[in-house]
């Protein structure tokens, strides 16, 4: 068998494996949290954009929610402003919030939109302020919430750091049904018109819940959830995840992502996925192959 014939056979096998998944998910909505290396490495950026365009072309409705922490930090550094973090959350005074809006709502959002459009898609950029998409309120945290060792209920002021209070999906629905791909920056608006910086994972999860999405996909810089031997865990439910947290297998920075995934599937999202954004075409591999490239979490089993 010639090399070309072998390659053709492999391509046919891949397409055949993908077909039942394409048929199953056609017409469904998929919310993707885009961040990490997939958002900074040029080859990964291009493979992600092609994935998104292909998903739309086969009848799936991708909705993108992006982060941009490193880019915010870089601009703050350039203007001589020190970044301050408490338990991984950026303290956001008014000047920092102005930078957040400039970077997330402008630079990062428009670069993703442009990238998708350059690969043949029709993307439209939004922040939570557009169409009153994301209503937010100030995130209230106490010392003991951040670190139990502090043993204080005194409030810690994080400034313009918010949480989602409600989502109006009208503008997303309009774009999806007009064949556009929404690209959303995680900036919310308060009752008095003030802006709030919100964790992108949380925004993606809440949007997936309200849209009753088929899938929530969180791109990370890890292979997914690993057990104590470094083996990938998948096909999990809430009960199993709780056991892994109690055993200390899931800890640290992965806990908020897991919490977001569990909340989404508990609220009706069919499955949540934590996948390795460092893998070329990670989204397609997770969606359209039998093995996938990350951790799948289903509802039930609480």
PDB file of C-alpha atoms in Angstrom:
ATOM      1  CA  UNK A   1       0.000   0.000   0.000  1.00  0.00           C
ATOM      2  CA  UNK A   2       1.448   3.389  -1.011  1.00  0.00           C
ATOM      3  CA  UNK A   3       1.955   6.217   1.480  1.00  0.00           C
ATOM      4  CA  UNK A   4      -0.779   8.268  -0.224  1.00  0.00           C
ATOM      5  CA  UNK A   5      -3.222   5.364  -0.019  1.00  0.00           C
ATOM      6  CA  UNK A   6      -2.407   4.878   3.671  1.00  0.00           C
ATOM      7  CA  UNK A   7      -2.965   8.578   4.339  1.00  0.00           C
ATOM      8  CA  UNK A   8      -6.256   8.550   2.429  1.00  0.00           C
ATOM      9  CA  UNK A   9      -7.384   5.522   4.432  1.00  0.00           C
ATOM     10  CA  UNK A  10      -6.497   7.265   7.689  1.00  0.00           C
ATOM     11  CA  UNK A  11      -8.431  10.399   6.675  1.00  0.00           C
ATOM     12  CA  UNK A  12     -11.459   8.279   5.750  1.00  0.00           C
ATOM     13  CA  UNK A  13     -11.274   6.506   9.116  1.00  0.00           C
ATOM     14  CA  UNK A  14     -11.143   9.842  10.962  1.00  0.00           C
ATOM     15  CA  UNK A  15     -14.138  11.201   9.049  1.00  0.00           C
ATOM     16  CA  UNK A  16     -16.114   7.992   9.612  1.00  0.00           C
ATOM     17  CA  UNK A  17     -15.416   8.148  13.362  1.00  0.00           C
ATOM     18  CA  UNK A  18     -16.476  11.807  13.444  1.00  0.00           C
ATOM     19  CA  UNK A  19     -19.766  11.352  11.550  1.00  0.00           C
ATOM     20  CA  UNK A  20     -21.990  10.015  14.374  1.00  0.00           C
ATOM     21  CA  UNK A  21     -20.752  12.791  16.675  1.00  0.00           C
ATOM     22  CA  UNK A  22     -21.482  15.433  14.038  1.00  0.00           C
ATOM     23  CA  UNK A  23     -24.979  14.009  13.573  1.00  0.00           C
ATOM     24  CA  UNK A  24     -25.578  13.868  17.334  1.00  0.00           C
ATOM     25  CA  UNK A  25     -24.445  17.429  18.052  1.00  0.00           C
ATOM     26  CA  UNK A  26     -25.767  19.225  14.949  1.00  0.00           C
ATOM     27  CA  UNK A  27     -28.029  22.071  16.081  1.00  0.00           C
ATOM     28  CA  UNK A  28     -26.648  21.948  19.644  1.00  0.00           C
ATOM     29  CA  UNK A  29     -24.895  24.785  21.470  1.00  0.00           C
ATOM     30  CA  UNK A  30     -21.340  24.479  22.739  1.00  0.00           C
ATOM     31  CA  UNK A  31     -19.786  26.996  25.156  1.00  0.00           C
ATOM     32  CA  UNK A  32     -15.982  27.143  25.094  1.00  0.00           C
ATOM     33  CA  UNK A  33     -13.830  28.941  27.657  1.00  0.00           C
ATOM     34  CA  UNK A  34     -10.770  29.965  25.616  1.00  0.00           C
ATOM     35  CA  UNK A  35      -7.531  30.711  27.450  1.00  0.00           C
ATOM     36  CA  UNK A  36      -4.063  29.523  28.405  1.00  0.00           C
ATOM     37  CA  UNK A  37      -1.471  28.502  25.822  1.00  0.00           C
ATOM     38  CA  UNK A  38      -4.192  28.020  23.213  1.00  0.00           C
ATOM     39  CA  UNK A  39      -4.653  31.794  23.296  1.00  0.00           C
ATOM     40  CA  UNK A  40      -0.968  32.794  23.100  1.00  0.00           C
ATOM     41  CA  UNK A  41       0.822  30.216  20.907  1.00  0.00           C
ATOM     42  CA  UNK A  42       0.412  31.133  17.205  1.00  0.00           C
ATOM     43  CA  UNK A  43      -0.060  27.602  15.868  1.00  0.00           C
ATOM     44  CA  UNK A  44      -2.535  26.759  18.647  1.00  0.00           C
ATOM     45  CA  UNK A  45      -4.447  29.988  18.032  1.00  0.00           C
ATOM     46  CA  UNK A  46      -4.857  29.089  14.369  1.00  0.00           C
ATOM     47  CA  UNK A  47      -5.881  25.488  15.085  1.00  0.00           C
ATOM     48  CA  UNK A  48      -8.481  26.736  17.584  1.00  0.00           C
ATOM     49  CA  UNK A  49      -9.919  29.185  15.058  1.00  0.00           C
ATOM     50  CA  UNK A  50     -10.170  26.458  12.410  1.00  0.00           C
ATOM     51  CA  UNK A  51     -11.878  24.172  14.933  1.00  0.00           C
ATOM     52  CA  UNK A  52     -14.484  26.819  15.715  1.00  0.00           C
ATOM     53  CA  UNK A  53     -15.169  27.515  12.031  1.00  0.00           C
ATOM     54  CA  UNK A  54     -15.543  23.787  11.321  1.00  0.00           C
ATOM     55  CA  UNK A  55     -17.949  23.339  14.254  1.00  0.00           C
ATOM     56  CA  UNK A  56     -20.172  26.090  12.853  1.00  0.00           C
ATOM     57  CA  UNK A  57     -19.924  24.650   9.325  1.00  0.00           C
ATOM     58  CA  UNK A  58     -21.298  21.252  10.454  1.00  0.00           C
ATOM     59  CA  UNK A  59     -24.272  22.825  12.229  1.00  0.00           C
ATOM     60  CA  UNK A  60     -22.972  23.165  15.812  1.00  0.00           C
ATOM     61  CA  UNK A  61     -23.310  26.548  17.535  1.00  0.00           C
ATOM     62  CA  UNK A  62     -20.063  27.522  19.311  1.00  0.00           C
ATOM     63  CA  UNK A  63     -20.113  30.376  21.840  1.00  0.00           C
ATOM     64  CA  UNK A  64     -16.655  31.562  22.915  1.00  0.00           C
ATOM     65  CA  UNK A  65     -15.861  33.141  26.305  1.00  0.00           C
ATOM     66  CA  UNK A  66     -12.247  34.260  26.677  1.00  0.00           C
ATOM     67  CA  UNK A  67      -9.869  35.304  29.402  1.00  0.00           C
ATOM     68  CA  UNK A  68      -6.864  37.591  29.109  1.00  0.00           C
ATOM     69  CA  UNK A  69      -5.090  37.817  32.474  1.00  0.00           C
ATOM     70  CA  UNK A  70      -1.515  37.787  31.074  1.00  0.00           C
ATOM     71  CA  UNK A  71      -2.351  40.516  28.549  1.00  0.00           C
ATOM     72  CA  UNK A  72      -3.891  42.668  31.311  1.00  0.00           C
ATOM     73  CA  UNK A  73      -0.771  42.168  33.435  1.00  0.00           C
ATOM     74  CA  UNK A  74       1.500  43.153  30.551  1.00  0.00           C
ATOM     75  CA  UNK A  75      -0.319  46.448  29.929  1.00  0.00           C
ATOM     76  CA  UNK A  76      -0.441  47.282  33.640  1.00  0.00           C
ATOM     77  CA  UNK A  77       3.299  46.692  33.788  1.00  0.00           C
ATOM     78  CA  UNK A  78       3.872  48.965  30.791  1.00  0.00           C
ATOM     79  CA  UNK A  79       2.012  51.831  32.448  1.00  0.00           C
ATOM     80  CA  UNK A  80       3.889  51.234  35.693  1.00  0.00           C
ATOM     81  CA  UNK A  81       1.003  49.861  37.742  1.00  0.00           C
ATOM     82  CA  UNK A  82       1.673  46.945  40.057  1.00  0.00           C
ATOM     83  CA  UNK A  83      -0.697  43.962  39.818  1.00  0.00           C
ATOM     84  CA  UNK A  84      -2.007  42.744  43.171  1.00  0.00           C
ATOM     85  CA  UNK A  85      -3.601  39.318  43.631  1.00  0.00           C
ATOM     86  CA  UNK A  86      -5.513  37.854  46.562  1.00  0.00           C
ATOM     87  CA  UNK A  87      -6.087  34.107  46.316  1.00  0.00           C
ATOM     88  CA  UNK A  88      -5.632  34.254  42.540  1.00  0.00           C
ATOM     89  CA  UNK A  89      -8.070  37.161  42.082  1.00  0.00           C
ATOM     90  CA  UNK A  90      -6.793  40.442  40.658  1.00  0.00           C
ATOM     91  CA  UNK A  91      -7.531  43.407  42.923  1.00  0.00           C
ATOM     92  CA  UNK A  92      -9.259  45.761  40.502  1.00  0.00           C
ATOM     93  CA  UNK A  93      -9.428  49.466  41.360  1.00  0.00           C
ATOM     94  CA  UNK A  94     -10.959  51.921  38.878  1.00  0.00           C
ATOM     95  CA  UNK A  95      -7.715  52.479  36.957  1.00  0.00           C
ATOM     96  CA  UNK A  96      -7.142  48.725  36.679  1.00  0.00           C
ATOM     97  CA  UNK A  97     -10.762  48.243  35.581  1.00  0.00           C
ATOM     98  CA  UNK A  98     -10.199  50.737  32.767  1.00  0.00           C
ATOM     99  CA  UNK A  99      -7.224  48.654  31.622  1.00  0.00           C
ATOM    100  CA  UNK A 100      -9.249  45.413  31.936  1.00  0.00           C
ATOM    101  CA  UNK A 101     -11.977  46.839  29.697  1.00  0.00           C
ATOM    102  CA  UNK A 102      -9.433  48.116  27.196  1.00  0.00           C
ATOM    103  CA  UNK A 103      -7.591  44.794  27.000  1.00  0.00           C
ATOM    104  CA  UNK A 104     -10.453  42.275  27.282  1.00  0.00           C
ATOM    105  CA  UNK A 105     -13.156  44.212  25.456  1.00  0.00           C
ATOM    106  CA  UNK A 106     -10.808  45.686  22.874  1.00  0.00           C
ATOM    107  CA  UNK A 107      -7.424  44.150  22.132  1.00  0.00           C
ATOM    108  CA  UNK A 108      -8.034  40.488  23.075  1.00  0.00           C
ATOM    109  CA  UNK A 109     -11.663  40.250  21.991  1.00  0.00           C
ATOM    110  CA  UNK A 110     -11.082  41.808  18.578  1.00  0.00           C
ATOM    111  CA  UNK A 111      -7.971  39.711  17.911  1.00  0.00           C
ATOM    112  CA  UNK A 112      -9.997  36.507  18.488  1.00  0.00           C
ATOM    113  CA  UNK A 113     -12.829  37.783  16.293  1.00  0.00           C
ATOM    114  CA  UNK A 114     -10.347  38.669  13.550  1.00  0.00           C
ATOM    115  CA  UNK A 115      -8.629  35.272  13.818  1.00  0.00           C
ATOM    116  CA  UNK A 116     -11.903  33.356  13.426  1.00  0.00           C
ATOM    117  CA  UNK A 117     -13.002  35.567  10.541  1.00  0.00           C
ATOM    118  CA  UNK A 118      -9.653  35.103   8.789  1.00  0.00           C
ATOM    119  CA  UNK A 119     -10.299  31.355   8.817  1.00  0.00           C
ATOM    120  CA  UNK A 120     -13.677  31.738   7.140  1.00  0.00           C
ATOM    121  CA  UNK A 121     -15.971  32.230  10.139  1.00  0.00           C
ATOM    122  CA  UNK A 122     -18.363  35.062  10.981  1.00  0.00           C
ATOM    123  CA  UNK A 123     -17.529  36.081  14.545  1.00  0.00           C
ATOM    124  CA  UNK A 124     -18.914  39.039  16.505  1.00  0.00           C
ATOM    125  CA  UNK A 125     -17.267  40.382  19.655  1.00  0.00           C
ATOM    126  CA  UNK A 126     -19.217  41.306  22.780  1.00  0.00           C
ATOM    127  CA  UNK A 127     -18.671  42.236  26.381  1.00  0.00           C
ATOM    128  CA  UNK A 128     -21.240  41.598  29.079  1.00  0.00           C
ATOM    129  CA  UNK A 129     -22.315  45.215  28.662  1.00  0.00           C
ATOM    130  CA  UNK A 130     -23.573  44.664  25.101  1.00  0.00           C
ATOM    131  CA  UNK A 131     -27.291  44.015  25.028  1.00  0.00           C
ATOM    132  CA  UNK A 132     -27.191  43.931  28.857  1.00  0.00           C
ATOM    133  CA  UNK A 133     -25.807  40.432  28.439  1.00  0.00           C
ATOM    134  CA  UNK A 134     -24.185  39.985  31.870  1.00  0.00           C
ATOM    135  CA  UNK A 135     -25.576  41.702  34.947  1.00  0.00           C
ATOM    136  CA  UNK A 136     -23.084  41.579  37.782  1.00  0.00           C
ATOM    137  CA  UNK A 137     -22.626  42.523  41.403  1.00  0.00           C
ATOM    138  CA  UNK A 138     -19.590  43.073  43.546  1.00  0.00           C
ATOM    139  CA  UNK A 139     -17.914  39.884  44.744  1.00  0.00           C
ATOM    140  CA  UNK A 140     -17.932  39.893  48.547  1.00  0.00           C
ATOM    141  CA  UNK A 141     -15.196  37.844  50.195  1.00  0.00           C
ATOM    142  CA  UNK A 142     -13.993  37.546  53.776  1.00  0.00           C
ATOM    143  CA  UNK A 143     -10.553  36.804  55.147  1.00  0.00           C
ATOM    144  CA  UNK A 144     -11.512  33.273  56.178  1.00  0.00           C
ATOM    145  CA  UNK A 145     -13.011  32.602  52.729  1.00  0.00           C
ATOM    146  CA  UNK A 146      -9.644  33.376  51.184  1.00  0.00           C
ATOM    147  CA  UNK A 147      -7.584  31.611  53.840  1.00  0.00           C
ATOM    148  CA  UNK A 148      -9.265  29.677  56.702  1.00  0.00           C
ATOM    149  CA  UNK A 149      -6.111  30.172  58.770  1.00  0.00           C
ATOM    150  CA  UNK A 150      -6.900  33.883  58.962  1.00  0.00           C
ATOM    151  CA  UNK A 151     -10.018  33.084  61.029  1.00  0.00           C
ATOM    152  CA  UNK A 152     -11.560  36.476  60.359  1.00  0.00           C
ATOM    153  CA  UNK A 153     -14.905  37.417  58.864  1.00  0.00           C
ATOM    154  CA  UNK A 154     -13.613  40.883  57.980  1.00  0.00           C
ATOM    155  CA  UNK A 155     -14.496  41.817  54.376  1.00  0.00           C
ATOM    156  CA  UNK A 156     -11.668  41.979  51.821  1.00  0.00           C
ATOM    157  CA  UNK A 157     -12.223  44.660  49.180  1.00  0.00           C
ATOM    158  CA  UNK A 158     -11.234  43.395  45.726  1.00  0.00           C
ATOM    159  CA  UNK A 159     -12.578  46.500  43.992  1.00  0.00           C
ATOM    160  CA  UNK A 160     -14.335  45.932  40.666  1.00  0.00           C
ATOM    161  CA  UNK A 161     -14.237  42.136  40.869  1.00  0.00           C
ATOM    162  CA  UNK A 162     -17.719  40.801  40.286  1.00  0.00           C
ATOM    163  CA  UNK A 163     -19.900  37.736  40.116  1.00  0.00           C
ATOM    164  CA  UNK A 164     -22.740  37.001  37.727  1.00  0.00           C
ATOM    165  CA  UNK A 165     -26.158  37.963  39.057  1.00  0.00           C
ATOM    166  CA  UNK A 166     -28.094  37.251  35.839  1.00  0.00           C
ATOM    167  CA  UNK A 167     -27.638  36.714  32.116  1.00  0.00           C
ATOM    168  CA  UNK A 168     -29.862  37.889  29.272  1.00  0.00           C
ATOM    169  CA  UNK A 169     -29.090  35.660  26.287  1.00  0.00           C
ATOM    170  CA  UNK A 170     -31.161  37.647  23.746  1.00  0.00           C
ATOM    171  CA  UNK A 171     -28.120  38.980  21.892  1.00  0.00           C
ATOM    172  CA  UNK A 172     -26.418  35.540  21.886  1.00  0.00           C
ATOM    173  CA  UNK A 173     -29.590  33.879  20.551  1.00  0.00           C
ATOM    174  CA  UNK A 174     -29.880  36.521  17.828  1.00  0.00           C
ATOM    175  CA  UNK A 175     -26.273  36.002  16.712  1.00  0.00           C
ATOM    176  CA  UNK A 176     -26.458  32.199  16.791  1.00  0.00           C
ATOM    177  CA  UNK A 177     -29.621  32.147  14.695  1.00  0.00           C
ATOM    178  CA  UNK A 178     -28.096  34.629  12.249  1.00  0.00           C
ATOM    179  CA  UNK A 179     -25.165  32.258  11.672  1.00  0.00           C
ATOM    180  CA  UNK A 180     -22.632  34.295  13.670  1.00  0.00           C
ATOM    181  CA  UNK A 181     -20.179  33.072  16.311  1.00  0.00           C
ATOM    182  CA  UNK A 182     -20.381  35.119  19.558  1.00  0.00           C
ATOM    183  CA  UNK A 183     -17.028  35.917  21.214  1.00  0.00           C
ATOM    184  CA  UNK A 184     -17.604  37.225  24.743  1.00  0.00           C
ATOM    185  CA  UNK A 185     -15.296  39.140  27.096  1.00  0.00           C
ATOM    186  CA  UNK A 186     -16.119  38.447  30.790  1.00  0.00           C
ATOM    187  CA  UNK A 187     -17.010  41.995  31.809  1.00  0.00           C
ATOM    188  CA  UNK A 188     -20.320  42.540  33.593  1.00  0.00           C
ATOM    189  CA  UNK A 189     -22.400  45.618  34.278  1.00  0.00           C
ATOM    190  CA  UNK A 190     -23.791  46.584  37.689  1.00  0.00           C
ATOM    191  CA  UNK A 191     -27.170  48.117  38.505  1.00  0.00           C
ATOM    192  CA  UNK A 192     -25.683  51.614  38.385  1.00  0.00           C
ATOM    193  CA  UNK A 193     -23.767  51.026  35.152  1.00  0.00           C
ATOM    194  CA  UNK A 194     -20.446  50.222  36.835  1.00  0.00           C
ATOM    195  CA  UNK A 195     -18.141  47.636  35.237  1.00  0.00           C
ATOM    196  CA  UNK A 196     -17.028  44.393  36.870  1.00  0.00           C
ATOM    197  CA  UNK A 197     -14.166  42.051  36.040  1.00  0.00           C
ATOM    198  CA  UNK A 198     -15.466  38.457  36.309  1.00  0.00           C
ATOM    199  CA  UNK A 199     -13.631  35.128  36.169  1.00  0.00           C
ATOM    200  CA  UNK A 200     -13.964  33.791  32.604  1.00  0.00           C
ATOM    201  CA  UNK A 201     -14.568  30.176  33.718  1.00  0.00           C
ATOM    202  CA  UNK A 202     -17.523  31.323  35.821  1.00  0.00           C
ATOM    203  CA  UNK A 203     -18.973  33.400  32.983  1.00  0.00           C
ATOM    204  CA  UNK A 204     -18.636  30.474  30.553  1.00  0.00           C
ATOM    205  CA  UNK A 205     -20.332  28.150  33.032  1.00  0.00           C
ATOM    206  CA  UNK A 206     -23.233  30.519  33.680  1.00  0.00           C
ATOM    207  CA  UNK A 207     -23.767  31.169  29.969  1.00  0.00           C
ATOM    208  CA  UNK A 208     -23.751  27.406  29.329  1.00  0.00           C
ATOM    209  CA  UNK A 209     -26.358  26.960  32.079  1.00  0.00           C
ATOM    210  CA  UNK A 210     -28.690  29.668  30.786  1.00  0.00           C
ATOM    211  CA  UNK A 211     -28.377  28.477  27.179  1.00  0.00           C
ATOM    212  CA  UNK A 212     -28.849  24.852  28.347  1.00  0.00           C
ATOM    213  CA  UNK A 213     -25.816  24.038  26.227  1.00  0.00           C
ATOM    214  CA  UNK A 214     -24.947  20.520  25.173  1.00  0.00           C
ATOM    215  CA  UNK A 215     -21.367  20.973  26.352  1.00  0.00           C
ATOM    216  CA  UNK A 216     -19.171  23.307  28.370  1.00  0.00           C
ATOM    217  CA  UNK A 217     -15.510  23.024  27.367  1.00  0.00           C
ATOM    218  CA  UNK A 218     -12.792  24.600  29.528  1.00  0.00           C
ATOM    219  CA  UNK A 219      -9.405  24.856  27.794  1.00  0.00           C
ATOM    220  CA  UNK A 220      -6.497  24.551  30.237  1.00  0.00           C
ATOM    221  CA  UNK A 221      -2.725  24.113  30.273  1.00  0.00           C
ATOM    222  CA  UNK A 222      -3.032  20.604  31.731  1.00  0.00           C
ATOM    223  CA  UNK A 223      -4.108  17.254  30.201  1.00  0.00           C
ATOM    224  CA  UNK A 224      -7.258  17.358  32.356  1.00  0.00           C
ATOM    225  CA  UNK A 225      -7.847  15.822  35.770  1.00  0.00           C
ATOM    226  CA  UNK A 226      -5.095  13.406  36.776  1.00  0.00           C
ATOM    227  CA  UNK A 227      -5.136  10.767  39.500  1.00  0.00           C
ATOM    228  CA  UNK A 228      -2.344  10.336  42.077  1.00  0.00           C
ATOM    229  CA  UNK A 229      -0.376   8.268  39.514  1.00  0.00           C
ATOM    230  CA  UNK A 230      -0.625  10.966  36.859  1.00  0.00           C
ATOM    231  CA  UNK A 231      -3.211   9.075  34.801  1.00  0.00           C
ATOM    232  CA  UNK A 232      -6.020  10.978  33.083  1.00  0.00           C
ATOM    233  CA  UNK A 233      -9.429  10.700  34.763  1.00  0.00           C
ATOM    234  CA  UNK A 234     -12.589  10.928  32.667  1.00  0.00           C
ATOM    235  CA  UNK A 235     -16.224   9.846  32.666  1.00  0.00           C
ATOM    236  CA  UNK A 236     -16.689  11.364  36.129  1.00  0.00           C
ATOM    237  CA  UNK A 237     -19.857  12.394  37.955  1.00  0.00           C
ATOM    238  CA  UNK A 238     -20.382  14.726  40.911  1.00  0.00           C
ATOM    239  CA  UNK A 239     -20.094  11.943  43.498  1.00  0.00           C
ATOM    240  CA  UNK A 240     -16.763  10.723  42.127  1.00  0.00           C
ATOM    241  CA  UNK A 241     -15.425  14.283  41.880  1.00  0.00           C
ATOM    242  CA  UNK A 242     -16.366  14.894  45.545  1.00  0.00           C
ATOM    243  CA  UNK A 243     -14.438  11.761  46.534  1.00  0.00           C
ATOM    244  CA  UNK A 244     -11.381  12.959  44.584  1.00  0.00           C
ATOM    245  CA  UNK A 245     -11.509  16.336  46.333  1.00  0.00           C
ATOM    246  CA  UNK A 246     -11.746  14.644  49.754  1.00  0.00           C
ATOM    247  CA  UNK A 247      -8.783  12.428  48.845  1.00  0.00           C
ATOM    248  CA  UNK A 248      -6.739  15.485  47.871  1.00  0.00           C
ATOM    249  CA  UNK A 249      -6.398  14.353  44.242  1.00  0.00           C
ATOM    250  CA  UNK A 250      -8.128  17.548  43.078  1.00  0.00           C
ATOM    251  CA  UNK A 251      -6.742  20.660  44.745  1.00  0.00           C
ATOM    252  CA  UNK A 252      -5.463  24.202  44.228  1.00  0.00           C
ATOM    253  CA  UNK A 253      -6.161  25.998  40.956  1.00  0.00           C
ATOM    254  CA  UNK A 254      -8.157  23.093  39.541  1.00  0.00           C
ATOM    255  CA  UNK A 255     -10.860  23.378  42.248  1.00  0.00           C
ATOM    256  CA  UNK A 256     -12.613  26.480  40.806  1.00  0.00           C
ATOM    257  CA  UNK A 257     -12.718  24.901  37.325  1.00  0.00           C
ATOM    258  CA  UNK A 258     -14.167  21.692  38.753  1.00  0.00           C
ATOM    259  CA  UNK A 259     -16.723  23.690  40.736  1.00  0.00           C
ATOM    260  CA  UNK A 260     -17.733  25.533  37.581  1.00  0.00           C
ATOM    261  CA  UNK A 261     -18.084  22.248  35.650  1.00  0.00           C
ATOM    262  CA  UNK A 262     -20.158  20.622  38.417  1.00  0.00           C
ATOM    263  CA  UNK A 263     -22.468  23.635  38.683  1.00  0.00           C
ATOM    264  CA  UNK A 264     -23.027  23.554  34.921  1.00  0.00           C
ATOM    265  CA  UNK A 265     -23.974  19.867  34.700  1.00  0.00           C
ATOM    266  CA  UNK A 266     -26.135  20.178  37.837  1.00  0.00           C
ATOM    267  CA  UNK A 267     -28.026  23.004  36.095  1.00  0.00           C
ATOM    268  CA  UNK A 268     -28.749  21.011  32.941  1.00  0.00           C
ATOM    269  CA  UNK A 269     -25.648  21.212  30.739  1.00  0.00           C
ATOM    270  CA  UNK A 270     -25.255  17.666  29.385  1.00  0.00           C
ATOM    271  CA  UNK A 271     -21.482  17.339  29.876  1.00  0.00           C
ATOM    272  CA  UNK A 272     -18.553  19.504  30.916  1.00  0.00           C
ATOM    273  CA  UNK A 273     -15.023  18.936  29.658  1.00  0.00           C
ATOM    274  CA  UNK A 274     -11.653  20.065  30.981  1.00  0.00           C
ATOM    275  CA  UNK A 275      -9.257  19.627  28.073  1.00  0.00           C
ATOM    276  CA  UNK A 276      -5.640  20.279  27.163  1.00  0.00           C
ATOM    277  CA  UNK A 277      -5.486  23.456  25.077  1.00  0.00           C
ATOM    278  CA  UNK A 278      -1.823  22.753  24.324  1.00  0.00           C
ATOM    279  CA  UNK A 279      -2.892  19.972  21.925  1.00  0.00           C
ATOM    280  CA  UNK A 280      -3.470  20.946  18.290  1.00  0.00           C
ATOM    281  CA  UNK A 281      -7.199  20.824  17.435  1.00  0.00           C
ATOM    282  CA  UNK A 282      -8.051  19.847  21.015  1.00  0.00           C
ATOM    283  CA  UNK A 283     -11.709  20.892  20.657  1.00  0.00           C
ATOM    284  CA  UNK A 284     -12.292  18.720  17.589  1.00  0.00           C
ATOM    285  CA  UNK A 285     -10.511  15.765  19.173  1.00  0.00           C
ATOM    286  CA  UNK A 286     -12.682  16.020  22.280  1.00  0.00           C
ATOM    287  CA  UNK A 287     -15.890  16.483  20.298  1.00  0.00           C
ATOM    288  CA  UNK A 288     -15.497  14.038  17.424  1.00  0.00           C
ATOM    289  CA  UNK A 289     -13.285  11.132  18.545  1.00  0.00           C
ATOM    290  CA  UNK A 290     -13.988   8.140  20.766  1.00  0.00           C
ATOM    291  CA  UNK A 291     -11.034   8.776  23.090  1.00  0.00           C
ATOM    292  CA  UNK A 292     -11.070  12.576  23.432  1.00  0.00           C
ATOM    293  CA  UNK A 293      -8.239  14.630  24.962  1.00  0.00           C
ATOM    294  CA  UNK A 294      -9.414  15.525  28.445  1.00  0.00           C
ATOM    295  CA  UNK A 295     -11.704  14.918  31.393  1.00  0.00           C
ATOM    296  CA  UNK A 296     -15.444  14.530  30.816  1.00  0.00           C
ATOM    297  CA  UNK A 297     -17.862  15.244  33.675  1.00  0.00           C
ATOM    298  CA  UNK A 298     -21.514  14.218  33.583  1.00  0.00           C
ATOM    299  CA  UNK A 299     -24.426  15.249  35.729  1.00  0.00           C
ATOM    300  CA  UNK A 300     -25.910  13.051  38.427  1.00  0.00           C
ATOM    301  CA  UNK A 301     -24.292  10.981  41.140  1.00  0.00           C
ATOM    302  CA  UNK A 302     -24.425  13.619  43.882  1.00  0.00           C
TER     303      UNK A 302
END
